[in-house]
XYZ file of C-alpha atoms in Angstrom:
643
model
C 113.353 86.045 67.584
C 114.971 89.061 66.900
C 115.250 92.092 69.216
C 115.334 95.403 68.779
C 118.235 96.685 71.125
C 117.266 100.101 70.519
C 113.794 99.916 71.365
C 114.734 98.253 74.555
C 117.302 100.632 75.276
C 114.911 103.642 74.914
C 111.968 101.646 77.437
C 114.997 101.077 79.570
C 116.283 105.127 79.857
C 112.511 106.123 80.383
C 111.708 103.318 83.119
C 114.820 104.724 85.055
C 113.511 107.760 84.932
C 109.725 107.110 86.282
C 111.579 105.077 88.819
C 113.867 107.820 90.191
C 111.242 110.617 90.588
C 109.220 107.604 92.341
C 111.936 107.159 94.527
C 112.957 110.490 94.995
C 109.599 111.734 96.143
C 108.890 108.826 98.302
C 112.357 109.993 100.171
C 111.374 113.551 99.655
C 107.749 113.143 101.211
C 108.811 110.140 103.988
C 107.261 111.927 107.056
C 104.906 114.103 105.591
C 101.545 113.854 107.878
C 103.396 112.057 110.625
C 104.256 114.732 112.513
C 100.877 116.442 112.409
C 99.060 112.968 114.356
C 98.427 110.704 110.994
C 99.564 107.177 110.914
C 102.106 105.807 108.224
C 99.457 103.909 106.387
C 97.030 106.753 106.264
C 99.653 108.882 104.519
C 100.480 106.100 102.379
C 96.885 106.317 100.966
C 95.903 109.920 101.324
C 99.595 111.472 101.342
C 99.425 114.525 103.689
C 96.335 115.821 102.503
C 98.187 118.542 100.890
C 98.579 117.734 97.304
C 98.485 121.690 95.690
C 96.990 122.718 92.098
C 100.167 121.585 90.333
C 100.363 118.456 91.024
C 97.314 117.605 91.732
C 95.808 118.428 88.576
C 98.362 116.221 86.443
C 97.749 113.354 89.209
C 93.806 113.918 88.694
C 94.410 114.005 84.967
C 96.450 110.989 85.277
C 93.484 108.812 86.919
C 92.163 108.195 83.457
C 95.099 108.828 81.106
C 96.950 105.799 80.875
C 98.166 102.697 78.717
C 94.339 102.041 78.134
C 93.067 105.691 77.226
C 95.517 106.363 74.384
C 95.710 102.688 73.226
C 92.279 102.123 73.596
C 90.865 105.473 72.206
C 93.962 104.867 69.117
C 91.944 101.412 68.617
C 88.621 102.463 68.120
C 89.434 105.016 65.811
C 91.279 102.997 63.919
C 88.455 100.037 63.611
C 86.470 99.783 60.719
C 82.768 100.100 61.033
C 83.816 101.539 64.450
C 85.155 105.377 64.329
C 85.897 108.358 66.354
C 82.340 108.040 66.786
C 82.425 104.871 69.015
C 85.489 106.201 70.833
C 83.751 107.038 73.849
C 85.948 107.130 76.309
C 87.282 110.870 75.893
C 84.289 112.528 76.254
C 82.727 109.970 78.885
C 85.539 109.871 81.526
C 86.162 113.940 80.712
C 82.233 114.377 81.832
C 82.879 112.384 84.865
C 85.511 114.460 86.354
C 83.144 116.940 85.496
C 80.337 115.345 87.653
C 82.188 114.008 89.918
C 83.534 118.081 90.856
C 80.383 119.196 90.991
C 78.619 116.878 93.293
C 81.055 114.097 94.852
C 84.100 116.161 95.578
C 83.246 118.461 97.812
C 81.167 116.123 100.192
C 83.773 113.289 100.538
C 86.827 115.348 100.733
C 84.992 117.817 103.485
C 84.113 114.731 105.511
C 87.868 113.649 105.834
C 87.283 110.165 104.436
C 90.227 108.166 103.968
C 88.812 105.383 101.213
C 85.983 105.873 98.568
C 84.443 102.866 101.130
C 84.208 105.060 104.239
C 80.993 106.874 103.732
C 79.586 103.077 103.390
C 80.998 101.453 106.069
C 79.613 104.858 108.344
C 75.869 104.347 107.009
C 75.895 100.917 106.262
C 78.063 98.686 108.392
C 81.200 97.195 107.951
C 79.628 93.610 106.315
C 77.614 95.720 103.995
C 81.174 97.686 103.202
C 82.958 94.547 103.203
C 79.936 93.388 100.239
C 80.389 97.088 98.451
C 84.200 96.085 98.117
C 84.553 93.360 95.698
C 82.959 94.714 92.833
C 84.963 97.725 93.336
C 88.202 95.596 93.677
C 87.097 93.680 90.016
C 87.016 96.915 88.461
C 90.393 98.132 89.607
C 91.839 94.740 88.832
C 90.341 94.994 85.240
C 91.397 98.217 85.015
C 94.933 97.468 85.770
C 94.959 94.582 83.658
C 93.434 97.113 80.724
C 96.834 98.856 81.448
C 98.813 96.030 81.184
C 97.674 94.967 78.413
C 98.173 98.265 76.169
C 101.891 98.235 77.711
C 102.155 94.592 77.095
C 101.230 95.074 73.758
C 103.470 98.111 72.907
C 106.585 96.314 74.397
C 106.235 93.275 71.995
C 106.537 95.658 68.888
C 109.309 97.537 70.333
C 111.570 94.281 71.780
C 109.601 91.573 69.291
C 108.804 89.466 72.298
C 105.826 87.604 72.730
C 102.807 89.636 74.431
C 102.181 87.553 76.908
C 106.029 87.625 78.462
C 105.701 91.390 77.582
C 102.556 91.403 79.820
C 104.237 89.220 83.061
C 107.510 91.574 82.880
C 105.696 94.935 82.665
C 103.219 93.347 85.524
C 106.472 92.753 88.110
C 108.091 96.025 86.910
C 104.811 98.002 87.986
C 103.979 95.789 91.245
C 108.061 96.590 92.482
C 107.676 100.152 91.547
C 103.906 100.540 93.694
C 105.906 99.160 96.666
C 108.692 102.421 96.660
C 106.096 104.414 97.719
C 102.553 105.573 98.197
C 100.278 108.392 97.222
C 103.648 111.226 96.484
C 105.402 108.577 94.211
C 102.080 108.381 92.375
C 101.369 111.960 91.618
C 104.914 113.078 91.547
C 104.901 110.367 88.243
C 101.767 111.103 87.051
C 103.596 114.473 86.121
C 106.475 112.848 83.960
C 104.015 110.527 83.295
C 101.993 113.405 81.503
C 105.117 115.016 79.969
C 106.424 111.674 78.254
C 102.658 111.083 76.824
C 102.318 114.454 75.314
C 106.123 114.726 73.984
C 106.214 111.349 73.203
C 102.811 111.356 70.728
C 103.461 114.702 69.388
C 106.541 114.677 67.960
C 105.751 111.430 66.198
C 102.453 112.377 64.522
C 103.968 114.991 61.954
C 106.567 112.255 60.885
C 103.731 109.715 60.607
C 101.236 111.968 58.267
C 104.037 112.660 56.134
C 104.648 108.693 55.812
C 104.182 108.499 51.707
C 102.067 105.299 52.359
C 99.565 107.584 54.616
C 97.054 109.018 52.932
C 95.230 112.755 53.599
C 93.049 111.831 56.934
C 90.685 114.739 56.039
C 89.878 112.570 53.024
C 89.690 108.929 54.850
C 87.716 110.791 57.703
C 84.225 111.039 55.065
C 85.450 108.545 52.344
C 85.732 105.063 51.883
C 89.012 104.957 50.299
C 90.973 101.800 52.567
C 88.247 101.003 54.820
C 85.355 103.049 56.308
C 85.616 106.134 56.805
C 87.436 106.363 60.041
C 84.513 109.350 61.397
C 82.194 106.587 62.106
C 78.650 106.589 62.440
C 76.387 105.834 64.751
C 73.361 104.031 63.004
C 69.870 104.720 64.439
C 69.418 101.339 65.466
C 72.890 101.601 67.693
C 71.142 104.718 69.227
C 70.536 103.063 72.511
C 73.778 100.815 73.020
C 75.754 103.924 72.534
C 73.666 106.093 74.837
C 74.320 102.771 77.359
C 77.632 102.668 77.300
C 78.577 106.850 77.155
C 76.030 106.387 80.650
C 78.655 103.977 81.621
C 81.598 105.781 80.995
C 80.480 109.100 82.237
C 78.831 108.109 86.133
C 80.654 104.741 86.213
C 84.026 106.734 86.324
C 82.805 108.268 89.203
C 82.836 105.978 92.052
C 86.586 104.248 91.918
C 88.567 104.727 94.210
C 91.239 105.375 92.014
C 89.594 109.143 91.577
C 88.382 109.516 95.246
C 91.864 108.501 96.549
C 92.956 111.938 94.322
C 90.200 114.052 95.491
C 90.674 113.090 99.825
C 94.285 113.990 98.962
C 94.075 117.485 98.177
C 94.620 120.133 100.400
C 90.421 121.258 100.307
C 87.248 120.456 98.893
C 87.047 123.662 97.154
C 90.853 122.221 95.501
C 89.030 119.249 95.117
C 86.569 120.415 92.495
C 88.902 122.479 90.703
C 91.501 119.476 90.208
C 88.051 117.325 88.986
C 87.445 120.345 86.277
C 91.435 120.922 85.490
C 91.594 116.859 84.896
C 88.672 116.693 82.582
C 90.122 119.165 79.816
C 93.386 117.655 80.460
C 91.484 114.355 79.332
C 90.486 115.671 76.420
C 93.515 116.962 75.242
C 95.674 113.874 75.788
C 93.122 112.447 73.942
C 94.150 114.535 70.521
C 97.007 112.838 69.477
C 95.636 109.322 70.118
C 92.801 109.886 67.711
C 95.088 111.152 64.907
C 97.026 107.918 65.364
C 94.204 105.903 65.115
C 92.783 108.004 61.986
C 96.514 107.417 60.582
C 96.303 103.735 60.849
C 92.941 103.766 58.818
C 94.400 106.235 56.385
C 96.936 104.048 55.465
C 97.831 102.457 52.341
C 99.300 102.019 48.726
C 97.490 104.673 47.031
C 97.752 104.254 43.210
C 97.550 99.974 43.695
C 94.644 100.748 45.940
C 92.779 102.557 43.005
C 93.601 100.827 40.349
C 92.978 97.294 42.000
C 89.700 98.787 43.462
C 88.025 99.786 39.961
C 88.836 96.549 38.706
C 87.187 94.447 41.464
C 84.599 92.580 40.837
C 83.359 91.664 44.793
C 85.058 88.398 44.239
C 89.016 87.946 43.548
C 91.325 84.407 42.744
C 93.975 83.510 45.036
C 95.698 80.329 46.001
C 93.931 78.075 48.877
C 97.413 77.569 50.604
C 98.288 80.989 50.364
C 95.095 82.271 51.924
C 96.824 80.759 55.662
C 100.080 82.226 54.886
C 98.685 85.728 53.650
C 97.077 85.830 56.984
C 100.022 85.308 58.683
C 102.241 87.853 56.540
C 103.164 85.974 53.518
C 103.279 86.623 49.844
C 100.934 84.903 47.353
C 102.231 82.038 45.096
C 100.226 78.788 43.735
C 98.311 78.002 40.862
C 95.103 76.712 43.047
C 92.444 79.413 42.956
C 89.390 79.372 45.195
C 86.521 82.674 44.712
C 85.490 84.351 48.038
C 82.483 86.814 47.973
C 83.687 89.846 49.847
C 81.346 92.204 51.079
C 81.584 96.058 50.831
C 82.437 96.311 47.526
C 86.150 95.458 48.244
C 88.172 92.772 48.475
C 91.596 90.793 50.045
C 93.420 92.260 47.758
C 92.612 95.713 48.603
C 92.906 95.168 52.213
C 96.225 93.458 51.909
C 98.221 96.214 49.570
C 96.906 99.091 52.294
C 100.334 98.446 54.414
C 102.761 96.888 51.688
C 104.254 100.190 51.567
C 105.615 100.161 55.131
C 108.101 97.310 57.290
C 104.964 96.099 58.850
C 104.163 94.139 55.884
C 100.993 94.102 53.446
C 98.177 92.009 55.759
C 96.888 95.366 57.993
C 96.204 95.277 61.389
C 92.791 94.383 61.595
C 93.207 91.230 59.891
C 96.048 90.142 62.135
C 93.932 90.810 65.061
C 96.327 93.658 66.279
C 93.904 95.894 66.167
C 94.423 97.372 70.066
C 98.273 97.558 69.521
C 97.408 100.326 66.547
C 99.368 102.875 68.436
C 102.721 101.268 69.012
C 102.430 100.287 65.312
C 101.724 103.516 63.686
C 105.071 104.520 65.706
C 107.111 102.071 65.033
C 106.521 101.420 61.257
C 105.691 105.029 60.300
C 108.202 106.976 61.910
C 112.059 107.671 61.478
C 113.344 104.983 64.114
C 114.929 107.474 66.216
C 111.301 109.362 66.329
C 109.315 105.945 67.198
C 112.131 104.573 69.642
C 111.393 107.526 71.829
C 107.847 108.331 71.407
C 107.222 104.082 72.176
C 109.922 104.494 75.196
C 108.042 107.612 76.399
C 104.585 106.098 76.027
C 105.731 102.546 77.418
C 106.959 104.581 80.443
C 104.009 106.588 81.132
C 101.426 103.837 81.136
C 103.890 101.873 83.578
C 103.528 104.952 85.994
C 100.036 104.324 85.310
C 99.512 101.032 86.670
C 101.010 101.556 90.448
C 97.737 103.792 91.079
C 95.057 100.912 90.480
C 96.776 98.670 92.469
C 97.517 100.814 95.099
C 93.933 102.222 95.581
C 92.649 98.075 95.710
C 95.494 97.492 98.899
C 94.530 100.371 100.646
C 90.526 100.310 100.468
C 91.755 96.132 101.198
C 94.154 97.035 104.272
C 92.064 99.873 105.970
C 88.054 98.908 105.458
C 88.242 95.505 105.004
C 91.450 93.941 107.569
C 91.504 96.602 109.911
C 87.776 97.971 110.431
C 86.219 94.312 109.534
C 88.617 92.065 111.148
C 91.539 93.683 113.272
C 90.518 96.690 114.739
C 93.329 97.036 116.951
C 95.753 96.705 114.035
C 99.212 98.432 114.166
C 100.302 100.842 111.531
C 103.021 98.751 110.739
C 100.823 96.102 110.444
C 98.766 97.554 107.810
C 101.734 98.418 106.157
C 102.551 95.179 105.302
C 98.920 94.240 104.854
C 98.892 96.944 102.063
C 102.842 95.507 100.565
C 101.238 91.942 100.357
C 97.949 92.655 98.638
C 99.722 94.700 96.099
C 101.685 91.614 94.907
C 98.225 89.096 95.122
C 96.248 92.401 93.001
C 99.044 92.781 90.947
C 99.060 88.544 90.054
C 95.384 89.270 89.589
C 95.588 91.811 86.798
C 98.124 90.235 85.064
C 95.728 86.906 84.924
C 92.553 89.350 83.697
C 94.905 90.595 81.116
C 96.332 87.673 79.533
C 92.436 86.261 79.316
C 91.060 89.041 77.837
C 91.307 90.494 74.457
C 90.406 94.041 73.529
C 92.207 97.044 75.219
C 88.411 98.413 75.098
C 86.883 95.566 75.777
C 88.594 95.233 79.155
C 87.310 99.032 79.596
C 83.752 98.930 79.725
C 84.010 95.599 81.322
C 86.109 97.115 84.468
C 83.546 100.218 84.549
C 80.192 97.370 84.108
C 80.316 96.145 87.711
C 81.519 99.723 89.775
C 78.313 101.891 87.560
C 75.686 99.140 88.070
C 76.129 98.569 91.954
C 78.556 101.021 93.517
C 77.318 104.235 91.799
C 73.835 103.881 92.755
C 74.568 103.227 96.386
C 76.963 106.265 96.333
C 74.138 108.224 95.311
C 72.495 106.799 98.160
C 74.794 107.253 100.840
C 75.363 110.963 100.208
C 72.396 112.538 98.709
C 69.236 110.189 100.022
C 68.485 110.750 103.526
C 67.309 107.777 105.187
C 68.748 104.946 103.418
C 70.063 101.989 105.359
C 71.698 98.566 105.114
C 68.218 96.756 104.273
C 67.557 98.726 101.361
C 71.645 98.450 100.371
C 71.573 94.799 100.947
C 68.313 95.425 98.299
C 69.895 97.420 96.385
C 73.089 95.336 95.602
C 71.102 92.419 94.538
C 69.242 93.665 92.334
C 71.406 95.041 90.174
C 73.988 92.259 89.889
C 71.032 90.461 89.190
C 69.534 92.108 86.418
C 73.696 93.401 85.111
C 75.047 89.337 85.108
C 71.326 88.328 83.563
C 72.606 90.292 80.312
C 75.497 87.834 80.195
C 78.971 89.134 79.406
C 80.433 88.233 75.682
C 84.374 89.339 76.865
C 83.875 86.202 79.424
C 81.776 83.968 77.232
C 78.986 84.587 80.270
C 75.439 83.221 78.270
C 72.557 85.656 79.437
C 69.813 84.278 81.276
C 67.341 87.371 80.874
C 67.281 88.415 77.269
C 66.236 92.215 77.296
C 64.253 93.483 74.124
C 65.906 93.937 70.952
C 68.544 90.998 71.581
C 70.454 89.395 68.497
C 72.748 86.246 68.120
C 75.760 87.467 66.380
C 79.097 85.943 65.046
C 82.190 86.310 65.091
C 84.843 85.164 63.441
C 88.525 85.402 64.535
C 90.954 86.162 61.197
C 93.761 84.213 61.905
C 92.356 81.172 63.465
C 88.816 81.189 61.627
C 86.864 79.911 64.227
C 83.270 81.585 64.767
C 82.344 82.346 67.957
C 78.402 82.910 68.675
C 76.840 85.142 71.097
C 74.464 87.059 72.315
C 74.015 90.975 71.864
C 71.708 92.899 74.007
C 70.859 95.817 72.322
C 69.032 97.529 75.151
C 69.939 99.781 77.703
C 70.030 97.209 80.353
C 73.316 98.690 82.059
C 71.449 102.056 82.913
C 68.272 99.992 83.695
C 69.931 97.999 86.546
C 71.634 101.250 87.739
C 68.503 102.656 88.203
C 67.013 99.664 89.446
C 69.371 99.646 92.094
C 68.756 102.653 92.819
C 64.977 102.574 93.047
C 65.428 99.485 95.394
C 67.818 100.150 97.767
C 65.788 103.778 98.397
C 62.451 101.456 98.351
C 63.215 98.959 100.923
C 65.114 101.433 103.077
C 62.007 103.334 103.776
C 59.912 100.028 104.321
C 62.627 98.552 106.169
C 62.462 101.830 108.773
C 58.937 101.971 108.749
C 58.127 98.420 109.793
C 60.002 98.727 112.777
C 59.671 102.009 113.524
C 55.701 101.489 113.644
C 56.290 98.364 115.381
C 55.031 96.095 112.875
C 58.452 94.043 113.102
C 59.766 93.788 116.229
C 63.356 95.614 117.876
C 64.259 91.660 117.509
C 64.204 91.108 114.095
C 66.219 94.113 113.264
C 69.943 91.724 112.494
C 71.608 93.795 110.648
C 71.042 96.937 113.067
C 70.384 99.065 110.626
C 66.887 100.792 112.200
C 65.878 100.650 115.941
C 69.004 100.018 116.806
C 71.738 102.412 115.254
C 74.121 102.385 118.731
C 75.442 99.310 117.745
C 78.914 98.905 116.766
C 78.019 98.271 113.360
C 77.499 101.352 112.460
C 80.341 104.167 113.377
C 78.413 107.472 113.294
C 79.613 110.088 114.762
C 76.050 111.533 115.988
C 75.300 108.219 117.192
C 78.420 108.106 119.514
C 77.698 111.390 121.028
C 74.025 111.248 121.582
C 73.271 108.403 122.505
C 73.589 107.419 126.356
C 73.162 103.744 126.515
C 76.106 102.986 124.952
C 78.765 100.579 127.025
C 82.097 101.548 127.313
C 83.597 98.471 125.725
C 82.182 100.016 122.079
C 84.804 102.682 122.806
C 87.241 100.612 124.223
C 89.447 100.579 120.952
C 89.872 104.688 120.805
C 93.127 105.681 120.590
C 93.875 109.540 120.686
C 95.623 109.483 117.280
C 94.068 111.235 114.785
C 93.455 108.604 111.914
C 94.641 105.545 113.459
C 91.286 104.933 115.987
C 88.115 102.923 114.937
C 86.083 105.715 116.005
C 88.147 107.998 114.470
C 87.440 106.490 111.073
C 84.937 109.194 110.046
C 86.207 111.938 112.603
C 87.923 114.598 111.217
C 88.324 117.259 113.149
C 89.686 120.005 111.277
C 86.791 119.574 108.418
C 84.460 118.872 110.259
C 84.356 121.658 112.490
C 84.425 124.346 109.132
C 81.254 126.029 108.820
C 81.723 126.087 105.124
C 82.306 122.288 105.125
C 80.289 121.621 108.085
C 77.720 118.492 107.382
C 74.273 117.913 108.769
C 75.138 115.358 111.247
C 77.763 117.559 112.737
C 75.706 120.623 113.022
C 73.273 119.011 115.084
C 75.790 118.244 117.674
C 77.181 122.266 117.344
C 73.514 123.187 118.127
């Protein structure tokens, strides 16, 4: 298999250099926070809290723009019957930042929360915090693997290795270069991350519209002329899957931690909100050059054998039966055996094969290769100079590395502080979280590479990783910060139902059969090109995403308020309260900081564990002085104690 030394010489000379600013500003930033009080670990997760506008705003852009986002957006465009009109992910994530500035910001970085699971384990408990973090672990880890999997499949067209080795190397490359250092090496990389995207994409779409085998995308954006028009439409039937899934995209990019771990780094929550606002144009202009790519796939072609093949078509063409496997596979067409195939859309094999038999990719397209989601890295490396697509794929392979250490970073540290030292070893060291953090990074990392090498679609793994965080985390994030009242019954409620009614829709990307078919549902087929199987399943065509959201949301605020007035009328007795969520909100469970100070019953072994560091103290978990004490900033709970 041959390899293309240049390629892997460029992917080399950019991976040195993400790895040298990481390095650099993990030396540079080493005992930043220390000396003001915070512990090692803390600064590891939050950096110093003192992340400025410059930085922070490429690091904030940089939650979303990644490996996936400009493969992924690249692939939809690019997909017939699909479009710029399907390619959701722009607009939705862009609007999140958006929402998430306006109303999440400002309350969770004025708090001083460490983890986007703080504010849960305060209200809730730490079981019900220790419940809230697996589904936000799955969609990290799918999120990471959606990463991996865009940079696995651009390193197989640069080096011509297989994508699954491509995959495992760029997964150990990624998991070494999380472990140089925390939160700095992060956002000082997100900023050559940023650089090598835009430089990288730029300079190589002018060389690839001027590709003679490209054809004018203002023409292929309202005309059939390869495939559909590459526009897209979204048919009035689709209305309500699309509205689903832009739902999904737009408040289940809110609650990762991923974001929040951004936002409780900067230096205020007024910074907070502006980084959100900063990172959600920056979105959408990262997102430019990946839907011209994907428009310049589906624009591309043999022109004149394209029209004169196409008025001479007849909806059904002759070709050899043993040359139908090896045209699918690349090869020419030779025999004397012909078979008739009824093609539908008025064009046929032939057309689709001559669309790329002007370039070295060969004549069989994309699409009916199945390399659909590696669109990107082939528009640059068969419709560019080589010197031009060597370092537009090096840049691009480099900044979705950079992209990959902040997923699987955010998963150790919302593992090593809420769930191993809150849940189970309170009186953990710092250097023992440390390592807790270095050895969850590897098991996370393992873990993405697996969901990666399982799962298809670049976009596919997208929605999936955002499914499980907007159906049950979002809902109780509304909860915990903007519903007054709510408690661990009504979470516990809450949770339940809307896994329920979210894993009762089944799950096509894991061949998960529904058990609740919601109105309008359709068996559908599929049928994979190169291996010809057809693969059934089931399509639910309702909104039944935003329906368990809400669900969720209606329940958890439900039986919170008939949870606290059972016992609180003394219907149920104090007894009966287990999870200590009601009539008795002293306990231990739950680590409020108006419950420590006003209540007087409390024994002195529930404090035993305070330590006077800031930051490194069980009751210190939620205490932040500095915030809390701001009048701007101020929140209810600690006003009452001012008064």
């Amino acid at each position: 298999m041959a390899i293309h030394v240049e390629g892997l010489l460029a992917i080399v000379i950019f991976y040195v250099l993400i790895l040298i600013v990481g390095i650099w500003a993990a030396w540079k930033n080493k005992n930043s926070g220390i000396s003001e009080g915070t512990d090692r670990s803390e600064s590891i997760m939050v950096g110093g809290r003192d992340i400025g506008l410059f930085v922070g705003g490429f690091t904030m852009t940089a939650t979303w723009v990644g490996g996936g986002y400009i493969n992924g957006t690249a692939e939809s465009v690019y997909l017939p019957g699909s479009g710029l009109a399907w390619a959701q992910a722009p607009f939705g994530y862009a609007l999140s930042l958006v929402v998430g500035g306006l109303f999440f910001a400002k309350p969770m970085r004025s708090k001083g929360y460490v983890t986007m699971l703080d504010p849960f384990q305060q209200i809730y408990g730490k079981r019900m915090g220790g419940l809230l973090f697996i589904p936000a672990l799955l969609g990290e880890i799918f999120w990471s693997a959606a990463i991996l999997s865009a940079l696995g499949a651009t390193l197989s067209v640069i080096v011509d290795i297989n994508i699954n080795m491509s995959v495992v190397i760029s997964a150990l490359i990624a998991i070494f270069y999380t472990l140089v250092g925390g939160l700095y090496s992060v956002a000082y990389t997100d900023v050559v991350q940023l650089f090598c995207i835009f430089i990288g994409l730029w300079i190589s779409v002018p060389f690839a519209l001027s590709n003679p085998a490209v054809s004018d995308i203002g023409v292929t954006a309202v005309n059939t002329e390869f495939q559909s028009p590459w526009l897209g439409e979204i048919d009035p039937s689709d209305g309500w899957m699309w509205a689903d899934n832009f739902c999904l995209l737009m408040l289940g990019g809110i609650p990762w931690q991923v974001y929040f771990q951004r936002v409780l780094s900067a230096s205020s929550a007024s910074y907070a909100q502006v980084l959100s606002f900063l990172a959600a144009f920056g979105c959408l202009v990262m997102a430019v050059p990946s839907v011209l790519i994907g428009a310049i796939g589906a624009s591309t072609g043999n022109t004149h054998a394209q029209k004169e093949h196409r008025y001479g078509c007849v909806s059904h063409i002759s070709l050899v039966r043993e040359d139908l496997r090896s045209a699918a596979s690349g090869g020419g067409f030779h025999g004397q055996t012909s078979v008739t195939l009824m093609i539908p859309d008025g064009c046929c094999h032939l057309c689709l094969r001559s669309h790329w038999n002007q370039t070295s990719y060969g004549p069989v397209p994309p699409v009916e290769k199945d390399e659909s989601d590696m669109i990107l890295p082939i528009v640059l490396q068969h419709l560019c100079p080589p010197f031009i697509s060597f370092f537009g794929l090096g840049a691009v392979s480099a900044a979705v590395m950079s992209s990959a250490d902040s997923s699987i970073l955010s998963a150790s540290s919302m593992f090593a502080r809420n769930i191993y030292q809150l849940a189970f070893r309170q009186s953990a060291s710092d250097r023992e979280i440390v390592w807790v953090m270095r050895i969850t990074i590897f098991v996370f990392g393992a873990l993405a590479t697996a969901m990666a090498l399982l799962t298809g679609s670049v976009y596919g793994l997208w929605y999936l990783s955002s499914d499980l965080v907007y159906v049950i985390i979002f809902p109780q994030l509304l909860c915990v910060l903007f519903v007054k009242g709510t408690n661990t019954y009504g979470s516990v409620a809450g949770y339940v139902f809307g896994l329920l009614l979210r894993i009762g829709g089944g799950e096509p990307y894991l061949r998960l059969p529904p058990f609740i078919y919601y109105p309008g549902w359709q068996t559908r087929e599929k049928e994979h090109r190169l291996t010809r199987e057809v693969e059934r399943f089931v399509e639910q065509r309702f909104p039944y995403k935003t329906v368990s959201m809400l669900a969720s949301l209606l329940s958890n605020t439900a039986f919170s308020y008939v949870a606290k007035y059972l016992f609180e009328s003394g219907t149920l007795s104090p007894k009966y309260d287990f999870l200590d969520a009601v009539v008795s909100r002293h306990s231990k469970e739950t680590m409020d900081k108006t419950t420590l100070v006003t209540h007087d019953n409390i024994i002195l072994s529930e404090l035993a564990a305070v330590r006077p560091r800031h930051g490194g103290s069980l009751a210190g978990t939620f205490l932040n002085t500095d915030v809390l004490t701001d009048e701007d900033n101020m929140s209810p709970d600690s006003s009452t104690e001012h008064q």
